[in-house]
Amino acid sequence: MTALTSHQGALAGIKVLDLSRVLAGPWCTQTLADLGADVVKIERPIVGDDTRHWGPPFLHDAQGQATGQAAYFACCNRNKRSVTIDMATPDGQALLRRMALEADVLVENFKVGGLKAYGLDYASISALNPRLVYCSVTGFGQDGPYARRAGYDLMVQAMSGMMSITGLGDDMPGGGPQRVGVALTDTFTGMYAATAILAALHARQASGRGQHIDMALLDVGMAILANQSTGYLNSGNVPQRQGNTHPSLAPYQDFPTADGSMLLAIGNDGQFARFCQAVGRPQWSADPRWATNVERVRHRASLIPAMEEVTRQRTTAAWIALFEDKAVPCGPINDIAQAFADPQVQARGLALKLPRDAQDGIAEIGSVASPMRLSEHPPVLRHAPPALGEHTDEVLLELGLDSVEIARLRAASVL
């Protein structure tokens, strides 16, 4: 079991009011929470965040039985405190405005204009707290013809062109557009949002004022096309699906082995020459068709079959062992269980078990460690992903309410 930590993170003292749901916004706020911010997640009474019900798979209790609480929620809500408030009620709106007065950051992912009716939009809240950094996460941004549309990761993967370059080509068996196996635009939007928030907090030190951050999934989806988009913008050539091969590098793909497959990621001519020497084909790196990366890309059709004849002669493990000390990038193609069993993953402590005591039968929750390794202010582990409303009384008492007022609000179904 992983012990929860008591040290403070780099963002200790920063208060975040989290009005976001599902993945992009919660991914952002979990990033801030891992860095030490106090993140209070506001959820609907009884129902909570939609992802609490997105299962299977479900969390298990101490006896190993599924609980009905979805594991999806746990991926992006650790280190937060859960408070249930019905923002559709006047009392709920008043509570949230009071909390926003004390917050440094507010993150929301409602439809454009959706919070104005509650007096929780940027214009209303920033008038009360000019130092507030207010981050809105939507599908398409605060302006433009699609601004009021709902946006989802899968939709953006399709619209941005991501699916058009993912999967096998139409001329290959099983060809056709494919989504990436995780909600890539959601998670990247969360990381971009966290980065923008940190920039706004830094700017506030000089100006004394917060600002509005407009994050859109479609903007991020276009931005993370990276070399594929700049290739198109500068050449006019529309990238196509090509399976696991790379448009600008060769050999840079999967190869068959005696017992499965492996991945070779050869990114320069020196690596290719070392590969050729290791496999007993030194003449390949002198062949004018294959001597340089540009020529290898042009003559991929002759190079790859020749390499496949060789790679089928040994097991994946044997190839990895052979290339280990030769600076030839080579690795297995793991499933997720194999990835967590990998010695390097284990050495880095990437699988966590976070203890939880919410009186709901769940003793611990599995989680993946933050990849942010700060030498002086490492990520904190203060809270397992919370049960719905687990910290409502605690947070409202800190806000200055007394137990009588909390009981009244609960009786009125505000909490």
Short mmCIF file of C-alpha atoms in Angstrom, two decimals:
data_model
loop_
_atom_site.label_atom_id
_atom_site.label_comp_id
_atom_site.label_asym_id
_atom_site.label_seq_id
_atom_site.Cartn_x
_atom_site.Cartn_y
_atom_site.Cartn_z
CA MET A 1 0.00 0.00 0.00
CA THR A 2 1.24 3.47 -0.85
CA ALA A 3 1.34 5.80 2.14
CA LEU A 4 -0.19 9.23 1.64
CA THR A 5 2.38 11.99 1.85
CA SER A 6 2.48 14.91 4.26
CA HIS A 7 4.94 17.20 2.47
CA GLN A 8 3.76 20.26 0.58
CA GLY A 9 3.94 20.51 -3.18
CA ALA A 10 5.09 23.42 -5.33
CA LEU A 11 1.54 24.83 -5.50
CA ALA A 12 0.88 24.71 -1.74
CA GLY A 13 -1.41 27.59 -0.80
CA ILE A 14 -3.14 27.73 -4.19
CA LYS A 15 -6.89 27.08 -3.93
CA VAL A 16 -8.71 25.62 -6.93
CA LEU A 17 -12.49 25.50 -7.30
CA ASP A 18 -13.19 22.65 -9.71
CA LEU A 19 -16.55 22.87 -11.48
CA SER A 20 -15.49 20.52 -14.26
CA ARG A 21 -16.66 17.01 -15.08
CA VAL A 22 -15.66 13.96 -17.13
CA LEU A 23 -11.99 14.14 -18.28
CA ALA A 24 -10.38 17.27 -19.77
CA GLY A 25 -11.15 19.62 -16.87
CA PRO A 26 -10.59 17.01 -14.13
CA TRP A 27 -7.26 16.02 -15.78
CA CYS A 28 -6.20 19.65 -15.51
CA THR A 29 -7.22 19.99 -11.87
CA GLN A 30 -5.66 16.66 -10.89
CA THR A 31 -2.39 17.93 -12.37
CA LEU A 32 -2.63 21.05 -10.18
CA ALA A 33 -3.59 18.90 -7.18
CA ASP A 34 -0.60 16.60 -7.70
CA LEU A 35 1.59 19.70 -7.60
CA GLY A 36 0.17 20.67 -4.22
CA ALA A 37 -2.88 22.84 -4.91
CA ASP A 38 -5.94 22.40 -2.69
CA VAL A 39 -8.58 21.32 -5.23
CA VAL A 40 -12.22 21.26 -4.16
CA LYS A 41 -14.33 19.35 -6.66
CA ILE A 42 -17.97 20.39 -6.82
CA GLU A 43 -20.39 17.60 -7.77
CA ARG A 44 -24.13 17.22 -8.12
CA PRO A 45 -25.78 15.71 -5.04
CA ILE A 46 -26.64 12.01 -5.38
CA VAL A 47 -25.43 11.77 -9.01
CA GLY A 48 -21.95 13.28 -8.94
CA ASP A 49 -19.56 13.44 -11.87
CA ASP A 50 -20.81 11.47 -14.91
CA THR A 51 -17.70 9.29 -14.87
CA ARG A 52 -18.61 7.84 -11.48
CA HIS A 53 -21.06 5.68 -13.47
CA TRP A 54 -18.97 4.95 -16.60
CA GLY A 55 -18.35 1.26 -16.11
CA PRO A 56 -17.38 -1.48 -16.18
CA PRO A 57 -14.71 -1.80 -14.90
CA PHE A 58 -15.65 -0.90 -11.33
CA LEU A 59 -13.71 -0.38 -8.13
CA HIS A 60 -13.58 -3.35 -5.77
CA ASP A 61 -14.19 -3.50 -2.04
CA ALA A 62 -11.90 -5.13 0.51
CA GLN A 63 -13.44 -8.52 -0.31
CA GLY A 64 -12.68 -8.13 -4.01
CA GLN A 65 -16.29 -7.52 -5.05
CA ALA A 66 -17.26 -4.91 -7.64
CA THR A 67 -18.92 -1.93 -5.96
CA GLY A 68 -20.71 -0.12 -8.75
CA GLN A 69 -18.30 2.82 -8.47
CA ALA A 70 -16.58 3.20 -11.85
CA ALA A 71 -12.79 3.01 -12.11
CA TYR A 72 -12.92 5.73 -14.80
CA PHE A 73 -13.52 8.44 -12.19
CA ALA A 74 -10.38 7.39 -10.34
CA CYS A 75 -8.08 8.17 -13.26
CA CYS A 76 -8.41 11.94 -12.94
CA ASN A 77 -9.68 12.83 -9.47
CA ARG A 78 -7.07 11.89 -6.88
CA ASN A 79 -5.79 14.50 -4.42
CA LYS A 80 -9.14 16.33 -4.54
CA ARG A 81 -11.82 16.94 -1.96
CA SER A 82 -15.39 16.21 -3.08
CA VAL A 83 -18.20 18.59 -2.10
CA THR A 84 -21.81 18.16 -3.22
CA ILE A 85 -23.68 21.39 -4.02
CA ASP A 86 -26.76 21.88 -6.19
CA MET A 87 -25.83 24.97 -8.19
CA ALA A 88 -29.36 25.23 -9.58
CA THR A 89 -30.50 26.51 -6.16
CA PRO A 90 -29.99 30.08 -4.92
CA ASP A 91 -28.30 28.76 -1.78
CA GLY A 92 -25.98 26.63 -3.89
CA GLN A 93 -25.06 29.56 -6.10
CA ALA A 94 -24.38 31.74 -3.07
CA LEU A 95 -22.10 29.05 -1.62
CA LEU A 96 -20.14 28.74 -4.87
CA ARG A 97 -19.69 32.51 -5.17
CA ARG A 98 -18.45 32.56 -1.59
CA MET A 99 -15.98 29.79 -2.41
CA ALA A 100 -14.86 31.62 -5.57
CA LEU A 101 -14.04 34.67 -3.45
CA GLU A 102 -11.39 32.62 -1.64
CA ALA A 103 -10.12 30.72 -4.69
CA ASP A 104 -7.08 31.43 -6.84
CA VAL A 105 -8.30 29.32 -9.77
CA LEU A 106 -11.70 28.23 -11.06
CA VAL A 107 -11.98 25.54 -13.75
CA GLU A 108 -15.28 24.80 -15.50
CA ASN A 109 -16.39 22.92 -18.60
CA PHE A 110 -19.99 24.00 -19.06
CA LYS A 111 -21.36 24.98 -22.45
CA VAL A 112 -20.60 28.55 -23.53
CA GLY A 113 -22.79 30.85 -21.45
CA GLY A 114 -24.06 27.97 -19.33
CA LEU A 115 -22.98 29.45 -16.00
CA LYS A 116 -24.25 32.98 -16.63
CA ALA A 117 -27.75 32.13 -15.39
CA TYR A 118 -26.22 31.11 -12.07
CA GLY A 119 -24.04 34.20 -11.71
CA LEU A 120 -20.97 31.98 -11.97
CA ASP A 121 -19.64 33.12 -15.34
CA TYR A 122 -16.27 34.85 -15.70
CA ALA A 123 -17.67 38.38 -15.86
CA SER A 124 -19.72 37.92 -12.70
CA ILE A 125 -17.07 36.09 -10.67
CA SER A 126 -14.10 38.24 -11.72
CA ALA A 127 -16.02 41.34 -10.60
CA LEU A 128 -16.10 39.79 -7.12
CA ASN A 129 -12.55 38.41 -7.20
CA PRO A 130 -10.33 40.20 -9.76
CA ARG A 131 -7.37 37.98 -8.82
CA LEU A 132 -9.16 34.82 -9.91
CA VAL A 133 -7.72 32.81 -12.80
CA TYR A 134 -10.82 31.44 -14.54
CA CYS A 135 -10.34 28.59 -17.01
CA SER A 136 -13.17 27.52 -19.34
CA VAL A 137 -12.85 24.20 -21.16
CA THR A 138 -15.23 23.60 -24.06
CA GLY A 139 -15.35 21.60 -27.25
CA PHE A 140 -14.92 24.51 -29.64
CA GLY A 141 -14.03 27.63 -27.67
CA GLN A 142 -15.88 30.77 -26.62
CA ASP A 143 -16.40 32.08 -30.17
CA GLY A 144 -16.80 30.85 -33.73
CA PRO A 145 -19.74 29.12 -35.48
CA TYR A 146 -19.45 25.96 -33.36
CA ALA A 147 -19.04 27.69 -29.99
CA ARG A 148 -22.36 26.49 -28.59
CA ARG A 149 -21.97 22.90 -29.71
CA ALA A 150 -21.17 20.16 -27.22
CA GLY A 151 -17.74 18.69 -27.86
CA TYR A 152 -16.40 15.22 -27.13
CA ASP A 153 -12.98 13.69 -27.57
CA LEU A 154 -14.08 11.20 -30.23
CA MET A 155 -15.79 13.95 -32.22
CA VAL A 156 -12.67 16.10 -32.10
CA GLN A 157 -10.41 13.21 -33.07
CA ALA A 158 -12.56 12.88 -36.19
CA MET A 159 -12.88 16.61 -36.98
CA SER A 160 -9.24 17.50 -36.38
CA GLY A 161 -7.93 14.91 -38.83
CA MET A 162 -6.42 12.71 -36.10
CA MET A 163 -8.50 9.70 -37.16
CA SER A 164 -7.57 10.23 -40.81
CA ILE A 165 -3.92 9.46 -39.98
CA THR A 166 -4.58 6.70 -37.43
CA GLY A 167 -5.06 3.10 -38.53
CA LEU A 168 -4.27 1.06 -41.62
CA GLY A 169 -4.62 2.47 -45.11
CA ASP A 170 -7.71 1.77 -47.19
CA ASP A 171 -5.68 -0.64 -49.32
CA MET A 172 -4.77 -2.80 -46.29
CA PRO A 173 -6.95 -5.52 -44.67
CA GLY A 174 -8.85 -3.92 -41.82
CA GLY A 175 -8.04 -0.47 -43.13
CA GLY A 176 -9.99 2.63 -42.24
CA PRO A 177 -9.93 5.56 -39.80
CA GLN A 178 -9.38 4.67 -36.14
CA ARG A 179 -9.51 6.63 -32.92
CA VAL A 180 -6.50 6.67 -30.62
CA GLY A 181 -6.98 4.15 -27.79
CA VAL A 182 -7.28 6.80 -25.06
CA ALA A 183 -9.08 10.17 -25.04
CA LEU A 184 -6.00 11.96 -26.34
CA THR A 185 -7.52 15.38 -26.97
CA ASP A 186 -9.16 15.39 -23.54
CA THR A 187 -5.95 14.61 -21.70
CA PHE A 188 -3.85 16.98 -23.78
CA THR A 189 -6.44 19.72 -23.24
CA GLY A 190 -6.14 19.12 -19.51
CA MET A 191 -2.36 19.46 -19.65
CA TYR A 192 -2.48 22.59 -21.84
CA ALA A 193 -5.07 24.06 -19.46
CA ALA A 194 -2.87 23.38 -16.44
CA THR A 195 0.09 25.00 -18.23
CA ALA A 196 -1.97 28.07 -19.11
CA ILE A 197 -3.18 28.35 -15.51
CA LEU A 198 0.37 28.27 -14.19
CA ALA A 199 1.32 31.01 -16.68
CA ALA A 200 -1.65 33.12 -15.56
CA LEU A 201 -0.74 32.66 -11.89
CA HIS A 202 2.81 33.80 -12.68
CA ALA A 203 1.51 36.85 -14.58
CA ARG A 204 -0.75 37.68 -11.62
CA GLN A 205 2.32 38.18 -9.44
CA ALA A 206 3.17 41.26 -11.51
CA SER A 207 -0.30 42.53 -12.43
CA GLY A 208 -2.30 41.55 -9.36
CA ARG A 209 -5.10 40.41 -11.66
CA GLY A 210 -6.33 37.07 -12.88
CA GLN A 211 -7.61 36.42 -16.39
CA HIS A 212 -9.92 34.26 -18.46
CA ILE A 213 -8.42 31.19 -20.17
CA ASP A 214 -10.35 29.86 -23.18
CA MET A 215 -9.42 26.20 -23.80
CA ALA A 216 -11.02 24.29 -26.70
CA LEU A 217 -10.68 20.61 -27.49
CA LEU A 218 -10.65 21.35 -31.23
CA ASP A 219 -7.81 23.87 -30.85
CA VAL A 220 -5.79 21.29 -28.96
CA GLY A 221 -6.68 18.53 -31.41
CA MET A 222 -5.27 20.64 -34.24
CA ALA A 223 -2.19 21.64 -32.23
CA ILE A 224 -1.14 18.09 -31.35
CA LEU A 225 -1.08 17.00 -34.99
CA ALA A 226 2.50 18.27 -34.69
CA ASN A 227 4.67 17.28 -37.65
CA GLN A 228 1.66 16.01 -39.59
CA SER A 229 0.01 19.43 -39.63
CA THR A 230 3.18 21.40 -40.36
CA GLY A 231 3.99 18.93 -43.11
CA TYR A 232 0.65 19.67 -44.74
CA LEU A 233 0.83 23.44 -44.20
CA ASN A 234 4.27 23.64 -45.78
CA SER A 235 3.92 21.12 -48.61
CA GLY A 236 0.23 20.89 -49.42
CA ASN A 237 0.44 17.10 -49.19
CA VAL A 238 -2.40 15.59 -47.15
CA PRO A 239 -1.04 12.93 -44.72
CA GLN A 240 -2.55 9.48 -45.02
CA ARG A 241 -2.98 6.47 -42.74
CA GLN A 242 -0.01 4.14 -42.90
CA GLY A 243 -0.37 1.86 -39.92
CA ASN A 244 2.67 1.80 -37.63
CA THR A 245 5.08 3.27 -40.17
CA HIS A 246 6.31 6.86 -40.01
CA PRO A 247 5.91 9.36 -42.86
CA SER A 248 9.41 10.79 -42.44
CA LEU A 249 11.51 7.96 -40.94
CA ALA A 250 12.43 4.41 -41.92
CA PRO A 251 12.71 1.87 -40.45
CA TYR A 252 10.44 3.14 -37.69
CA GLN A 253 7.71 0.55 -37.08
CA ASP A 254 6.83 -2.91 -35.81
CA PHE A 255 8.56 -6.03 -37.14
CA PRO A 256 7.67 -9.72 -36.86
CA THR A 257 9.87 -11.95 -34.69
CA ALA A 258 10.07 -15.68 -34.08
CA ASP A 259 7.52 -15.43 -31.24
CA GLY A 260 5.54 -12.27 -31.96
CA SER A 261 6.66 -8.78 -32.81
CA MET A 262 8.92 -5.96 -31.72
CA LEU A 263 9.29 -2.25 -32.34
CA LEU A 264 12.29 -0.66 -34.03
CA ALA A 265 12.52 3.14 -33.83
CA ILE A 266 15.58 3.97 -35.91
CA GLY A 267 15.81 7.73 -36.17
CA ASN A 268 19.16 8.38 -37.86
CA ASP A 269 21.76 6.87 -40.18
CA GLY A 270 24.14 5.93 -37.37
CA GLN A 271 21.48 3.83 -35.67
CA PHE A 272 20.70 2.11 -38.97
CA ALA A 273 24.38 1.32 -39.56
CA ARG A 274 24.66 -0.20 -36.07
CA PHE A 275 21.52 -2.24 -36.68
CA CYS A 276 22.94 -3.57 -39.95
CA GLN A 277 26.23 -4.51 -38.29
CA ALA A 278 24.44 -6.25 -35.40
CA VAL A 279 22.26 -8.39 -37.67
CA GLY A 280 25.13 -9.38 -39.94
CA ARG A 281 24.08 -7.26 -42.90
CA PRO A 282 26.69 -4.44 -42.93
CA GLN A 283 26.26 -4.04 -46.69
CA TRP A 284 22.76 -2.65 -46.21
CA SER A 285 24.01 0.64 -44.75
CA ALA A 286 26.24 1.12 -47.82
CA ASP A 287 23.47 0.34 -50.32
CA PRO A 288 22.59 3.64 -52.04
CA ARG A 289 18.89 2.81 -51.71
CA TRP A 290 19.14 2.61 -47.92
CA ALA A 291 22.27 4.53 -46.87
CA THR A 292 20.39 7.66 -45.80
CA ASN A 293 17.03 8.17 -44.14
CA VAL A 294 15.66 10.07 -47.14
CA GLU A 295 16.49 7.13 -49.41
CA ARG A 296 15.18 4.58 -46.92
CA VAL A 297 11.84 6.39 -46.85
CA ARG A 298 11.77 6.46 -50.67
CA HIS A 299 12.72 2.78 -50.93
CA ARG A 300 10.70 1.53 -47.97
CA ALA A 301 9.03 -1.11 -50.17
CA SER A 302 12.32 -2.93 -50.71
CA LEU A 303 13.89 -2.31 -47.30
CA ILE A 304 11.12 -3.54 -44.99
CA PRO A 305 10.64 -7.02 -46.54
CA ALA A 306 14.40 -7.59 -46.41
CA MET A 307 14.46 -6.63 -42.73
CA GLU A 308 11.44 -8.80 -41.94
CA GLU A 309 13.22 -11.88 -43.28
CA VAL A 310 15.94 -11.25 -40.70
CA THR A 311 13.77 -10.24 -37.73
CA ARG A 312 11.73 -13.48 -37.96
CA GLN A 313 14.85 -15.48 -37.11
CA ARG A 314 15.00 -14.61 -33.38
CA THR A 315 12.58 -14.03 -30.54
CA THR A 316 11.62 -10.56 -29.38
CA ALA A 317 13.61 -10.96 -26.17
CA ALA A 318 16.68 -12.11 -28.11
CA TRP A 319 16.56 -9.06 -30.37
CA ILE A 320 16.15 -6.69 -27.44
CA ALA A 321 19.13 -8.29 -25.69
CA LEU A 322 21.23 -8.05 -28.84
CA PHE A 323 20.54 -4.34 -29.38
CA GLU A 324 20.71 -3.36 -25.69
CA ASP A 325 24.33 -2.16 -25.74
CA LYS A 326 24.40 -1.01 -29.36
CA ALA A 327 22.22 2.11 -29.11
CA VAL A 328 19.65 0.68 -31.50
CA PRO A 329 16.16 1.66 -30.21
CA CYS A 330 14.22 -1.58 -29.88
CA GLY A 331 11.49 -2.73 -27.54
CA PRO A 332 8.56 -5.06 -26.98
CA ILE A 333 4.96 -4.23 -27.87
CA ASN A 334 3.37 -4.73 -24.48
CA ASP A 335 -0.21 -4.96 -23.39
CA ILE A 336 -1.02 -2.84 -20.34
CA ALA A 337 -0.49 -5.71 -17.88
CA GLN A 338 2.93 -6.37 -19.40
CA ALA A 339 3.73 -2.67 -19.26
CA PHE A 340 3.05 -2.51 -15.51
CA ALA A 341 5.16 -5.65 -15.02
CA ASP A 342 8.11 -4.09 -16.86
CA PRO A 343 11.18 -3.70 -14.61
CA GLN A 344 11.66 -0.05 -15.57
CA VAL A 345 8.04 0.80 -14.83
CA GLN A 346 8.34 -0.94 -11.48
CA ALA A 347 11.65 0.74 -10.68
CA ARG A 348 10.04 4.13 -11.28
CA GLY A 349 7.16 3.26 -8.94
CA LEU A 350 4.48 4.10 -11.48
CA ALA A 351 1.74 1.86 -10.04
CA LEU A 352 0.24 3.17 -6.79
CA LYS A 353 -2.29 1.95 -4.26
CA LEU A 354 -3.92 4.87 -2.46
CA PRO A 355 -5.67 4.09 0.85
CA ARG A 356 -9.19 5.47 1.30
CA ASP A 357 -11.40 5.58 4.35
CA ALA A 358 -14.78 6.82 3.13
CA GLN A 359 -16.82 4.15 4.92
CA ASP A 360 -18.00 2.67 1.63
CA GLY A 361 -16.07 -0.59 1.75
CA ILE A 362 -13.28 0.52 -0.60
CA ALA A 363 -9.97 0.29 1.24
CA GLU A 364 -7.63 1.35 -1.55
CA ILE A 365 -7.68 2.53 -5.14
CA GLY A 366 -5.09 1.83 -7.82
CA SER A 367 -3.58 4.83 -9.54
CA VAL A 368 -0.69 5.80 -11.82
CA ALA A 369 2.03 8.00 -10.34
CA SER A 370 2.47 11.52 -11.61
CA PRO A 371 5.23 11.68 -14.25
CA MET A 372 6.31 15.11 -12.95
CA ARG A 373 9.48 14.55 -10.93
CA LEU A 374 10.51 17.77 -9.16
CA SER A 375 13.60 17.36 -7.01
CA GLU A 376 12.59 19.91 -4.35
CA HIS A 377 8.79 19.71 -4.55
CA PRO A 378 7.76 16.23 -5.70
CA PRO A 379 4.08 15.52 -6.39
CA VAL A 380 1.94 15.00 -3.32
CA LEU A 381 -0.35 12.08 -2.48
CA ARG A 382 -2.88 13.43 0.00
CA HIS A 383 -6.22 11.98 -1.03
CA ALA A 384 -7.36 8.92 -2.89
CA PRO A 385 -10.07 9.67 -5.47
CA PRO A 386 -12.87 10.74 -3.12
CA ALA A 387 -16.28 9.27 -2.48
CA LEU A 388 -19.13 11.51 -3.57
CA GLY A 389 -19.45 14.38 -1.09
CA GLU A 390 -16.81 12.89 1.19
CA HIS A 391 -15.46 16.31 2.21
CA THR A 392 -18.62 18.44 2.10
CA ASP A 393 -18.84 19.18 5.82
CA GLU A 394 -15.08 19.65 6.16
CA VAL A 395 -14.86 22.23 3.38
CA LEU A 396 -17.99 24.14 4.41
CA LEU A 397 -16.77 24.37 8.01
CA GLU A 398 -13.50 25.83 6.67
CA LEU A 399 -15.60 28.31 4.68
CA GLY A 400 -17.13 29.55 7.93
CA LEU A 401 -20.48 27.77 8.02
CA ASP A 402 -21.54 26.15 11.26
CA SER A 403 -23.04 22.70 11.70
CA VAL A 404 -26.57 24.12 12.04
CA GLU A 405 -26.35 25.90 8.68
CA ILE A 406 -24.87 22.81 7.01
CA ALA A 407 -27.74 20.73 8.39
CA ARG A 408 -30.26 23.26 7.01
CA LEU A 409 -28.69 23.16 3.56
CA ARG A 410 -28.67 19.38 3.58
CA ALA A 411 -32.32 19.25 4.62
CA ALA A 412 -33.14 21.64 1.76
CA SER A 413 -31.36 19.26 -0.70
CA VAL A 414 -28.71 21.88 -1.53
CA LEU A 415 -25.92 19.50 -0.48
#
